[in-house]
CSV table of C-alpha atoms and ligand atoms in Angstrom, one decimal:
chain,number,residue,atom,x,y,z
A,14,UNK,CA,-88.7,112.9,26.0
A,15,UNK,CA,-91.4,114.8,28.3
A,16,UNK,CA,-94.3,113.3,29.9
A,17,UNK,CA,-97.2,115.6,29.2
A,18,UNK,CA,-100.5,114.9,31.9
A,19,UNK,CA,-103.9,116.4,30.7
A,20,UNK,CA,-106.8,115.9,32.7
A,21,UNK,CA,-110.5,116.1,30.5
A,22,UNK,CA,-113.8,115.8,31.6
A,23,UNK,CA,-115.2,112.7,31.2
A,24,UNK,CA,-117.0,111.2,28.1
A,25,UNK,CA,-120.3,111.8,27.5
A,26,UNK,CA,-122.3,109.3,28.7
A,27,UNK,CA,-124.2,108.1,25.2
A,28,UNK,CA,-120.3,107.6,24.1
A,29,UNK,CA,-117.8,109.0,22.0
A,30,UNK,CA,-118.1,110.7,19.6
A,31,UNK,CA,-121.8,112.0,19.9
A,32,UNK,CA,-123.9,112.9,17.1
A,33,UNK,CA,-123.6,116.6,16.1
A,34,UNK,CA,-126.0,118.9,15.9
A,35,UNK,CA,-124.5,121.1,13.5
A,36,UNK,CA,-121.9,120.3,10.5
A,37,UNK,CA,-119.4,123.5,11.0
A,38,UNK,CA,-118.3,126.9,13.5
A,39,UNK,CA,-117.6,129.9,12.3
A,40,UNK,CA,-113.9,130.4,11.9
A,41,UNK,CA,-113.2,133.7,14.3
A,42,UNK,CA,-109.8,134.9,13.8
A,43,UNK,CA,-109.7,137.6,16.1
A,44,UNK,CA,-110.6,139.3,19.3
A,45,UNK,CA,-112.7,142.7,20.2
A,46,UNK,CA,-109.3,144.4,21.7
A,47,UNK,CA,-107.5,142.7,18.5
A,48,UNK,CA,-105.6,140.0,19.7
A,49,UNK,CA,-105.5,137.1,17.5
A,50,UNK,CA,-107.4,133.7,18.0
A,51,UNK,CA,-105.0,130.9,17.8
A,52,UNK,CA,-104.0,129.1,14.2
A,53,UNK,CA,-106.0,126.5,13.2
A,54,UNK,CA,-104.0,125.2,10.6
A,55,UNK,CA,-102.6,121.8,12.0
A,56,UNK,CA,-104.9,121.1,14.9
A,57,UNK,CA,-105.7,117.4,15.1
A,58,UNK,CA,-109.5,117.9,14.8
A,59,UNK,CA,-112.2,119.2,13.0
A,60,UNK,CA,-112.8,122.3,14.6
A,61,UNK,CA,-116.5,122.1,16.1
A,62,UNK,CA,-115.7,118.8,17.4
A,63,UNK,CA,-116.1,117.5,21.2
A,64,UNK,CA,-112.2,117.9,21.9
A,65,UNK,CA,-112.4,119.0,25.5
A,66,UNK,CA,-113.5,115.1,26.9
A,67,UNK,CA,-110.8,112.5,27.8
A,68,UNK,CA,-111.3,110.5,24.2
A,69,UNK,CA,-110.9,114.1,22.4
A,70,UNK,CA,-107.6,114.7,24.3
A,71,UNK,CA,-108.0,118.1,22.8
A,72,UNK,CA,-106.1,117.0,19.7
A,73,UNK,CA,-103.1,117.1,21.1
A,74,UNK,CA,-102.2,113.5,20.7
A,75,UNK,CA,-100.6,113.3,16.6
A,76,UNK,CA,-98.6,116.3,17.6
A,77,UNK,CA,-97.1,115.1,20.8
A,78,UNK,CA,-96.8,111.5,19.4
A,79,UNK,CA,-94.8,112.3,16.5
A,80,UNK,CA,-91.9,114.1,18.8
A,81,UNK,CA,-91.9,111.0,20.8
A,82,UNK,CA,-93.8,112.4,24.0
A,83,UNK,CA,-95.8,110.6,26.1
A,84,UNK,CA,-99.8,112.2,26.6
A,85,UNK,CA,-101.3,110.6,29.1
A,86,UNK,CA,-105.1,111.7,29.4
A,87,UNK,CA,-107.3,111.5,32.0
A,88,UNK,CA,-110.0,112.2,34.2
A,89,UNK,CA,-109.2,110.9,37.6
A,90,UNK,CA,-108.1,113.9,39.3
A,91,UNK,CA,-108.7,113.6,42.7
A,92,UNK,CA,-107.6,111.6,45.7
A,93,UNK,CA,-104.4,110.0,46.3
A,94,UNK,CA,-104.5,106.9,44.9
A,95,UNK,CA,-105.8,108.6,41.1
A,96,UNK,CA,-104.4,108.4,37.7
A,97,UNK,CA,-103.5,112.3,38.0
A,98,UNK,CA,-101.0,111.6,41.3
A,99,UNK,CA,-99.7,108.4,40.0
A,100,UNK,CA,-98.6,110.5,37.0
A,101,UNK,CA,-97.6,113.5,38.5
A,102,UNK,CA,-94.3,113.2,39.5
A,103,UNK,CA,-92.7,112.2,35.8
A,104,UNK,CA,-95.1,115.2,34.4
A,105,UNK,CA,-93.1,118.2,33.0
A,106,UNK,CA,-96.1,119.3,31.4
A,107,UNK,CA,-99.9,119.4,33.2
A,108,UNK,CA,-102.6,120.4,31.0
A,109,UNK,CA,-106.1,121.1,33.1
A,110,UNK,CA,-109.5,123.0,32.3
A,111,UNK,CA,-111.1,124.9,35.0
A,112,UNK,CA,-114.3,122.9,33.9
A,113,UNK,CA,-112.7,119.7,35.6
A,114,UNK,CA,-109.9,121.3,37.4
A,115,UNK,CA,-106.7,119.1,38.6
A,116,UNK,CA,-106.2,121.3,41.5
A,117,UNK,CA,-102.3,121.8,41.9
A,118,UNK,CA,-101.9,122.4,45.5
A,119,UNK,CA,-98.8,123.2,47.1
A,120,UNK,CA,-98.6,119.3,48.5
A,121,UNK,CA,-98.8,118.5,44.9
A,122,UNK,CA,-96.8,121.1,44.0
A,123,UNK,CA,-94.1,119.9,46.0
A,124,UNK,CA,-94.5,116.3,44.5
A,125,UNK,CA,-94.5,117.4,41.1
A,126,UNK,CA,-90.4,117.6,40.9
A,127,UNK,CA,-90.0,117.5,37.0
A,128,UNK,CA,-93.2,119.9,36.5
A,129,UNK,CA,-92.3,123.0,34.3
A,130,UNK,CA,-95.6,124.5,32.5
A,131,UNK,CA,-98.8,124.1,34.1
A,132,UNK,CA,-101.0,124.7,30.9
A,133,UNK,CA,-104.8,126.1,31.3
A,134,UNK,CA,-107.2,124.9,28.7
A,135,UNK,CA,-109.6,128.0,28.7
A,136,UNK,CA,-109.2,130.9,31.5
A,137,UNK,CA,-108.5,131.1,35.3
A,138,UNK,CA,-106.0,129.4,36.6
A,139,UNK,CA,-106.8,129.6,40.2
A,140,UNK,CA,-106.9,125.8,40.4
A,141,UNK,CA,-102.9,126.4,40.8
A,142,UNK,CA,-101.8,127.5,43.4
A,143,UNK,CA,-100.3,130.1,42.4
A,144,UNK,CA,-98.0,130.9,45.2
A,145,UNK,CA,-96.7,127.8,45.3
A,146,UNK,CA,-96.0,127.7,41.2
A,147,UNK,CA,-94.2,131.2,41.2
A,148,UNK,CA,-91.9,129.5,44.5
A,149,UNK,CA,-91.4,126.7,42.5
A,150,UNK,CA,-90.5,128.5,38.8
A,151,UNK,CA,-93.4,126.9,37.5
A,152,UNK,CA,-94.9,128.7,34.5
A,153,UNK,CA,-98.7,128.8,34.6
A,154,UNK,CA,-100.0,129.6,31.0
A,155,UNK,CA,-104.1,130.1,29.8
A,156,UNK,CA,-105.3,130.7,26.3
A,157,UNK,CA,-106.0,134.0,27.0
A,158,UNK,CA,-109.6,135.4,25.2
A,159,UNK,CA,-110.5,131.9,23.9
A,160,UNK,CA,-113.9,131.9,25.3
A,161,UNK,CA,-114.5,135.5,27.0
A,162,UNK,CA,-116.9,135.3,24.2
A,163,UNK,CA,-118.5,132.1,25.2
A,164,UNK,CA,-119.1,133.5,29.0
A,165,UNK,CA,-120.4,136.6,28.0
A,166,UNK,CA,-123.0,135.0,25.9
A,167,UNK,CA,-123.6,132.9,29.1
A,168,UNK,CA,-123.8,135.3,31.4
A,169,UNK,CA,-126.9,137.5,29.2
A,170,UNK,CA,-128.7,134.4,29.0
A,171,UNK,CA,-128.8,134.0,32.7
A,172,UNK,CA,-129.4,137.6,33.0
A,173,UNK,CA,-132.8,137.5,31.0
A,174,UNK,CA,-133.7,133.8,32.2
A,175,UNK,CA,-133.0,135.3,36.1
A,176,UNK,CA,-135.3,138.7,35.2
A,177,UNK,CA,-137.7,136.7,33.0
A,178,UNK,CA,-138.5,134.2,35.0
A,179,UNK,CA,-137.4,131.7,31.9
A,180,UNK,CA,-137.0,128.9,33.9
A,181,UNK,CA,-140.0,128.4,35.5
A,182,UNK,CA,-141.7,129.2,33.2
A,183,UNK,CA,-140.5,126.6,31.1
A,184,UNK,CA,-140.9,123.9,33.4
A,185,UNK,CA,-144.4,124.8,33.7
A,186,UNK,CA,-144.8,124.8,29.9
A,187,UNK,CA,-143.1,120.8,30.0
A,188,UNK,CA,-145.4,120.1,32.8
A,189,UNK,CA,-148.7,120.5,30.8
A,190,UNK,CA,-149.2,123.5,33.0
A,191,UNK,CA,-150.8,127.1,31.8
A,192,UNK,CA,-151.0,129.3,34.6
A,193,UNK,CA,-149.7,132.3,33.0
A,194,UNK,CA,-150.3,134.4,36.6
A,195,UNK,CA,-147.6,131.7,38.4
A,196,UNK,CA,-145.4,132.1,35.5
A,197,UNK,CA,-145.7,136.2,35.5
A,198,UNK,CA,-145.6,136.6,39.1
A,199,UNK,CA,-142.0,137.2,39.4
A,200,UNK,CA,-141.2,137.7,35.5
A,201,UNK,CA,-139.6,141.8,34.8
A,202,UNK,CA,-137.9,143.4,32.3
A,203,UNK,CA,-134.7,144.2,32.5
A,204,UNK,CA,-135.4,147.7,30.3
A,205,UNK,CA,-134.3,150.3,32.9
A,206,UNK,CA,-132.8,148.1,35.5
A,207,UNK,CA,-129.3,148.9,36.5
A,208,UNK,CA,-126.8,146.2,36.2
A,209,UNK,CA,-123.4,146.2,37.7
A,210,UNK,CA,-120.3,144.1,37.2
A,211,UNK,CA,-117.5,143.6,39.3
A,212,UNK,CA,-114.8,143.1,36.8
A,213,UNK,CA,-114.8,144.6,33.3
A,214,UNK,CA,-112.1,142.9,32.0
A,215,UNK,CA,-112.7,140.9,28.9
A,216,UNK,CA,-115.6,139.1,29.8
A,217,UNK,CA,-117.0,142.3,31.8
A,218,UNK,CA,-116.7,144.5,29.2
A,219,UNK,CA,-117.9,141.9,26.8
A,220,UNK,CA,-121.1,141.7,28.9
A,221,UNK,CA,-121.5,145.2,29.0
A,222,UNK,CA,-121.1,145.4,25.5
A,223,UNK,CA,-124.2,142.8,25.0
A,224,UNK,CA,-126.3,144.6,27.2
A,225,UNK,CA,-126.3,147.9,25.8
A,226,UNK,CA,-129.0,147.6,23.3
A,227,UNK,CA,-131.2,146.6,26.0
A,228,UNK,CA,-131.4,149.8,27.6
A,229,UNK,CA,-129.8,149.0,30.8
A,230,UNK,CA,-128.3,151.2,33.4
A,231,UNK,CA,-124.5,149.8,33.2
A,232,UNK,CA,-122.4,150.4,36.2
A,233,UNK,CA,-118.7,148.6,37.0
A,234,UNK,CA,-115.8,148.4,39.6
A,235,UNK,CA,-112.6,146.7,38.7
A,236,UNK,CA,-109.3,148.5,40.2
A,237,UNK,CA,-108.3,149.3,36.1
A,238,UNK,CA,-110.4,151.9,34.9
A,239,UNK,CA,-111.6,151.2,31.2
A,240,UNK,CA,-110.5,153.8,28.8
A,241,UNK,CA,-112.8,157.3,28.7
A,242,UNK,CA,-113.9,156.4,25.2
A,243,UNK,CA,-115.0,153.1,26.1
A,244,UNK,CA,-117.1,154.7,29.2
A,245,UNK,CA,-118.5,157.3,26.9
A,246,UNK,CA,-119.5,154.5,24.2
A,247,UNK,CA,-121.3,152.7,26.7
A,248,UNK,CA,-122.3,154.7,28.8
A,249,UNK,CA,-120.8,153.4,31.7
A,250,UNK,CA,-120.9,154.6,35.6
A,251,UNK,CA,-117.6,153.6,37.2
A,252,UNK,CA,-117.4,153.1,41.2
A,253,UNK,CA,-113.6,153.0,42.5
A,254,UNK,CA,-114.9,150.1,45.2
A,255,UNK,CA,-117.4,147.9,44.8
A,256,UNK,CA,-119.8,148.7,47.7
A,257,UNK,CA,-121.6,151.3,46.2
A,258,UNK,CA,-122.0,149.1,43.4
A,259,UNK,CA,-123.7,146.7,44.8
A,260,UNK,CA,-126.1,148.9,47.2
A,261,UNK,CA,-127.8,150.2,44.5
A,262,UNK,CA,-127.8,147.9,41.6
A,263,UNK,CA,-130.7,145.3,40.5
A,264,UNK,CA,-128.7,142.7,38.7
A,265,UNK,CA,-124.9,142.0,39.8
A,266,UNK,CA,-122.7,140.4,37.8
A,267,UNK,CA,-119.4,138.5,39.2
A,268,UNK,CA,-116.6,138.4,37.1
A,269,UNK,CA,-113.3,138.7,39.2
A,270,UNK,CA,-110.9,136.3,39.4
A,271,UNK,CA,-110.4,134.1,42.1
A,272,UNK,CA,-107.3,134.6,44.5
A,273,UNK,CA,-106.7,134.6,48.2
A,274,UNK,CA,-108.6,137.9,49.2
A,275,UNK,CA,-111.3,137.6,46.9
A,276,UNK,CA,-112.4,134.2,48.5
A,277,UNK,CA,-115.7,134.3,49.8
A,278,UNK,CA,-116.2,138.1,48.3
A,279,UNK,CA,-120.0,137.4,48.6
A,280,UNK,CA,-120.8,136.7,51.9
A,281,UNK,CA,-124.3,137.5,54.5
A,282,UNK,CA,-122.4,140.7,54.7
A,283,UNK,CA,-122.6,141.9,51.5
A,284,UNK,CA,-126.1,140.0,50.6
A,285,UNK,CA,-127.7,142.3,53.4
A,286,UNK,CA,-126.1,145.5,51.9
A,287,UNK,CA,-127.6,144.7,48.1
A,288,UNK,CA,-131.5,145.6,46.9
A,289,UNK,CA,-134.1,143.5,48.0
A,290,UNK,CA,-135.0,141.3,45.4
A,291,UNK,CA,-131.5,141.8,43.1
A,292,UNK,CA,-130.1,139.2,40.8
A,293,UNK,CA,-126.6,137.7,41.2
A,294,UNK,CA,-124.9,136.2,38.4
A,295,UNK,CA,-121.8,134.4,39.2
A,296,UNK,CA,-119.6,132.6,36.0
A,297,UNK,CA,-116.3,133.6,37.7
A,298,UNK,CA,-115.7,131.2,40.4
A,299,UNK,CA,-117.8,129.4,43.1
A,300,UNK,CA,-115.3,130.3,45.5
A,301,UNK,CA,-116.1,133.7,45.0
A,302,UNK,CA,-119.2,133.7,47.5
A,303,UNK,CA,-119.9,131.7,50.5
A,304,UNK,CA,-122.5,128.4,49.4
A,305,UNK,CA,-124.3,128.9,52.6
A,306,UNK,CA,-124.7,133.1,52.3
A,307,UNK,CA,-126.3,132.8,48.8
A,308,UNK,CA,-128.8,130.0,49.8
A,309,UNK,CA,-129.9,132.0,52.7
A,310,UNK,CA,-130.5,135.2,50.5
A,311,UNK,CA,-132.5,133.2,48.2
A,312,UNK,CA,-134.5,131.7,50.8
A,313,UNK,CA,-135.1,135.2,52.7
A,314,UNK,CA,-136.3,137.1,49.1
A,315,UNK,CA,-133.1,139.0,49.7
A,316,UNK,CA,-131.9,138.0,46.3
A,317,UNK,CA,-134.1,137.2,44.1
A,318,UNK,CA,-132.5,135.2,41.6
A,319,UNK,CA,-128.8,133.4,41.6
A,320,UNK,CA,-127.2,131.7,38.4
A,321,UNK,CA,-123.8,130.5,37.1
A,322,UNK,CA,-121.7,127.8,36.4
A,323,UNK,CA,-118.6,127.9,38.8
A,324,UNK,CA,-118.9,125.5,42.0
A,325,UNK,CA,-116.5,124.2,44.6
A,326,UNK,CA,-115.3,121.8,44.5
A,327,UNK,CA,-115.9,120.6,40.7
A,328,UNK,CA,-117.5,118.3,40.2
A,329,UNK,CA,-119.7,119.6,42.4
A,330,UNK,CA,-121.0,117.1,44.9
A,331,UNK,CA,-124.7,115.3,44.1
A,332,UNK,CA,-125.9,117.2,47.4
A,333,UNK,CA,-125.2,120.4,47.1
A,334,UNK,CA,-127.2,122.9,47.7
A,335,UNK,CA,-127.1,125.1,44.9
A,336,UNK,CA,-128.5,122.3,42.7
A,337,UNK,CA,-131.7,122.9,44.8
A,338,UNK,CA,-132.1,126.2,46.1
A,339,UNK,CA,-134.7,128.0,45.0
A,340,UNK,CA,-134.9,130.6,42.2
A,341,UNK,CA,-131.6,129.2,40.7
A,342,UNK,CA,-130.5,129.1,37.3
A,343,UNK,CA,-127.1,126.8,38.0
A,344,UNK,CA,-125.7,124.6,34.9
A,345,UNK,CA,-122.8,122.3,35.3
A,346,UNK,CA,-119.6,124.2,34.3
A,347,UNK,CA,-120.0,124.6,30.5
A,348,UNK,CA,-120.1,128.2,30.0
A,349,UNK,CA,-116.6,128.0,28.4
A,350,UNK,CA,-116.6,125.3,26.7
A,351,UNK,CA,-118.9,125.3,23.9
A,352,UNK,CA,-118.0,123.7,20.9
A,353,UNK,CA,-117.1,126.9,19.7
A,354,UNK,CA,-114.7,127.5,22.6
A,355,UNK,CA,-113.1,124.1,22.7
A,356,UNK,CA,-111.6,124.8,19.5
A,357,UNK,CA,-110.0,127.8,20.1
A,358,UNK,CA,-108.9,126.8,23.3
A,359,UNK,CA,-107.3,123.6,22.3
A,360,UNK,CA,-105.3,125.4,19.3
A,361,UNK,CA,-104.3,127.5,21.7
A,362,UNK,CA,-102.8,124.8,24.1
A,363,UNK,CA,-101.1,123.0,20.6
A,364,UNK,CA,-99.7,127.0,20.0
A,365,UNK,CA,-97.9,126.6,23.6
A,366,UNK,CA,-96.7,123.4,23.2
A,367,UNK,CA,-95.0,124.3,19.8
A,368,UNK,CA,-93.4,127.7,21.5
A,369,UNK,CA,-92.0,125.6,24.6
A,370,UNK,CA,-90.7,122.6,22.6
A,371,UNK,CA,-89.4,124.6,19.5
A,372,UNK,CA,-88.2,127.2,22.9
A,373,UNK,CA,-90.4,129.8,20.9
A,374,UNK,CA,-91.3,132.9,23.4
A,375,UNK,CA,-94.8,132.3,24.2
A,376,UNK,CA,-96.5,135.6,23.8
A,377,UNK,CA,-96.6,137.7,26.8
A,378,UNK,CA,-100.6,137.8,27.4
A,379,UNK,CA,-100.8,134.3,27.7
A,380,UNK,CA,-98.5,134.0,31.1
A,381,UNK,CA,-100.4,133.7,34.4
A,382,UNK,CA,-96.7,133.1,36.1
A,383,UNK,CA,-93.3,132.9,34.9
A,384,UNK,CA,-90.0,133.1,36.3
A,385,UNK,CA,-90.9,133.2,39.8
A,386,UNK,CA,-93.9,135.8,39.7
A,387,UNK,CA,-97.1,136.4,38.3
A,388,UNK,CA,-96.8,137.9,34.6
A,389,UNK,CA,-98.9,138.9,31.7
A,390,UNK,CA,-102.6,138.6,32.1
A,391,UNK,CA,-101.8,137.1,35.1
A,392,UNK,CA,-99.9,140.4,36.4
A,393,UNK,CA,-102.8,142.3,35.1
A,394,UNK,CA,-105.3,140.1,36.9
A,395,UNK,CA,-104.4,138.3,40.2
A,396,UNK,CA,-102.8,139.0,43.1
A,397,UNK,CA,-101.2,136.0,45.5
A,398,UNK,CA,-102.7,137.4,48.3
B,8,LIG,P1,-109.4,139.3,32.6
B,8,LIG,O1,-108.1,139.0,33.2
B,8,LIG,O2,-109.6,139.8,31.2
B,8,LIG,O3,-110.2,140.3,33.6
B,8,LIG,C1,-110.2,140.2,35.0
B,8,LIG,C2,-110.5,141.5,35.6
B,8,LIG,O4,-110.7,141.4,37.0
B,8,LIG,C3,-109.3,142.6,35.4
B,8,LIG,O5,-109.8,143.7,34.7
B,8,LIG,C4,-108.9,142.9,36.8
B,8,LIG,O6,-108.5,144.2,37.0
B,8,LIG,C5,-110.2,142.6,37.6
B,8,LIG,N1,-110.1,142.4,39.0
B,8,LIG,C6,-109.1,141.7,39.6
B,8,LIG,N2,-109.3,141.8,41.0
B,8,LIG,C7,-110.5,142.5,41.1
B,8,LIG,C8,-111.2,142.9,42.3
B,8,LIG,N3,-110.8,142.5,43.5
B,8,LIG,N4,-112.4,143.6,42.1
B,8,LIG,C9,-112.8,143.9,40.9
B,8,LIG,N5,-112.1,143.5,39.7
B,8,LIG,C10,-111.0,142.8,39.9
B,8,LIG,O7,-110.2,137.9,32.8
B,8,LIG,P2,-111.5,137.4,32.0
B,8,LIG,O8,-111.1,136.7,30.8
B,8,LIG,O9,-112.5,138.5,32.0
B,8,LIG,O10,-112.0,136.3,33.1
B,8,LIG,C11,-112.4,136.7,34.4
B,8,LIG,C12,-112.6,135.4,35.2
B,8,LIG,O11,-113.7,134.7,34.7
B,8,LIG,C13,-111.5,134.4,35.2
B,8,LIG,O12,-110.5,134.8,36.1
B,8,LIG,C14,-112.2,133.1,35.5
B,8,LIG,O13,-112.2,132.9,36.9
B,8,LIG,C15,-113.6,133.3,35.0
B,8,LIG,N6,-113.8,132.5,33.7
B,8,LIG,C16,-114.8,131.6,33.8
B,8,LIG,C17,-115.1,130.9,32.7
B,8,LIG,C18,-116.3,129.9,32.7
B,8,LIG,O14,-116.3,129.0,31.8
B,8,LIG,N7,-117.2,130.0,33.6
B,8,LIG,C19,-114.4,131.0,31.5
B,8,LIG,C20,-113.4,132.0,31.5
B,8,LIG,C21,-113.1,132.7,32.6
């Protein structure tokens, strides 16, 4: 029998389970390039509930149970004497979400003897290393498109809270404040403006795809060129490399994945090359930039707005300074899992379980790694340099 270790965010902090705002989701079954949203069927939850916290154990717990595994959940991650490393070295299986990543480091890696499938509730699996999995035959899975979706969504709001000046503007409202000049002073619209990712894969193109009807300039650079229809539909400008991207665009979003050489992508360097006064938007990874670069551009005008959810580490520590830096529009990482994305994404992870223990292929899209090198989306994706 396998020992299966998932780590979850913790509970909420006015307990489990919290009082729902709304009764039901809607059920989406499939995907904008057609692939097909994981079964429902047999999940063991209602979907729309808060499965993605330690006592939701993504609903995995009937299923495994009743084969005899043993799911042990947790959110102790980090450090070496925590729940996650006393665990390790029994686990076959390791379930993690990038929201409250178990980073598998090749030290871990090399401790984790019996480990098999390193399973990725959500997308982007960068918290494994991935060199060290693909040495080490360990198959890296994610529930590929289970909340491109959810980002995308994400990523508009930030884009019209950034050019709107929402934020502020709202505190001042809470405040009892009515200076409608301080709100306005640095509140655009983002008719006209050119915005840029740097990825258009399927949250890239997902954004782009949310931003057309409000008559935006859309640019990308990803190293696959979108199809000529797509470019046509949207009218898209494609740059080969991303510098002339980001010379001449007013909002930037940042939707790579994270890998060896795009660590640190964003750094003074590239701030000083961007628009005065351009937005960033960053849900891919925190890694991506350099902390210090992007407080620095925000405190110099030089960008004039910075939002996302991704941090490093995660949790991010009480001081950092992205909680503080000025014209920011940071959240905790919750972009991907909504309500609505928790249930995809945890039918997805009870999908590969099934395939591995019934020795079911799991579909091809879903493989970051597998037998010794990167595959599938991962192939598609990431590189492990
Ligand atoms: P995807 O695999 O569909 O697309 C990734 C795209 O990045 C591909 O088109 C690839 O060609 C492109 N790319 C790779 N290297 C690049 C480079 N150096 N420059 C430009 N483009 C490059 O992935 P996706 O589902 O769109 O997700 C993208 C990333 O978003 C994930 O890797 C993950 O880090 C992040 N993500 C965050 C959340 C969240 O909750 N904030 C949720 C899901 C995914």
């Amino acid at each position: 029998m396998a020992k299966i270790l998932c780590v979850l965010y913790p509970d909420p902090e006015v307990g489990y389970p919290p009082e729902y705002a709304r009764d039901d989701i809607p059920t989406i079954a499939s995907y904008a390039n057609g692939q097909k949203a994981p079964v429902t069927d047999d999940i063991g939850f209602r979907p729309g509930e808060l499965v993605g916290c330690v006592s939701g154990e993504l609903g995995l717990r009937p299923y495994l149970e009743s084969l005899g595994h043993e799911l042990i959940v947790t959110s102790d991650k980090d450090g070496p004497n925590s729940e996650f490393e006393r665990h390790l070295p029994d686990a076959e299986i390791v379930i993690s979400q990038p929201f409250w990543p178990a980073y598998l480091t090749p030290d871990r890696i090399a401790r984790a003897k019996k480990l098999k499938l390193a399973i990725t509730a959500g997308i982007g699996s960068d918290h494994v290393d991935l060199a060290a999995a693909t040495k080490n035959n360990i198959t890296v899975a994610e529930v590929t498109g289970s909340n491109s979706i959810s980002v995308a969504e994400h990523v508009v709001m930030m884009v019209l809270s950034l050019v709107r000046n929402y934020l502020p503007s709202h505190e001042y409202a809470r405040n009892g404040g009515w200076n409608i000049a301080d709100c306005v002073s640095r509140s655009y619209d983002v008719e006209g403006m050119k915005f840029g990712t740097i990825a258009a894969g399927r949250i890239g193109l997902a954004v782009l795809r949310r931003l057309k009807p409000f008559g935006l300039d859309l640019h990308y650079t990803d190293p696959h060129r979108l199809a000529p229809e797509i470019e046509k539909e949207l009218g898209l400008t494609y740059h080969p490399e991303p510098h002339s991207l980001i010379q001449t665009m007013d909002i930037v979003n940042l939707q790579m994945p994270l890998y060896p050489s795009t660590e640190h992508f964003f750094n003074d360097e590239l701030f000083s090359q961007m628009k005065r006064g351009a937005y960033l938007v960053n849900t891919a990874r925190g890694k991506l930039v350099d902390r210090d670069a992007v407080v620095r551009a925000l405190e110099s005008g030089q960008l004039a707005g910075y939002a996302g959810d991704v941090w490093y580490p995660q949790p991010a520590p009480a001081d950092h300074p992205w909680r503080t830096m000025p014209w920011n529009g940071m959240t905790p990482h919750i972009s991907g899992t909504s309500l609505s994305a928790q249930a995809r994404y945890a039918a997805g992870t009870l999908e590969i379980l099934k395939w591995f223990f019934e020795k079911k292929p799991i579909p091809e899209v879903y493989f970051i790694a597998h037998e010794g090198k990167l595959a599938g989306a991962g192939a598609h994706a990431y590189k492990l340099t």
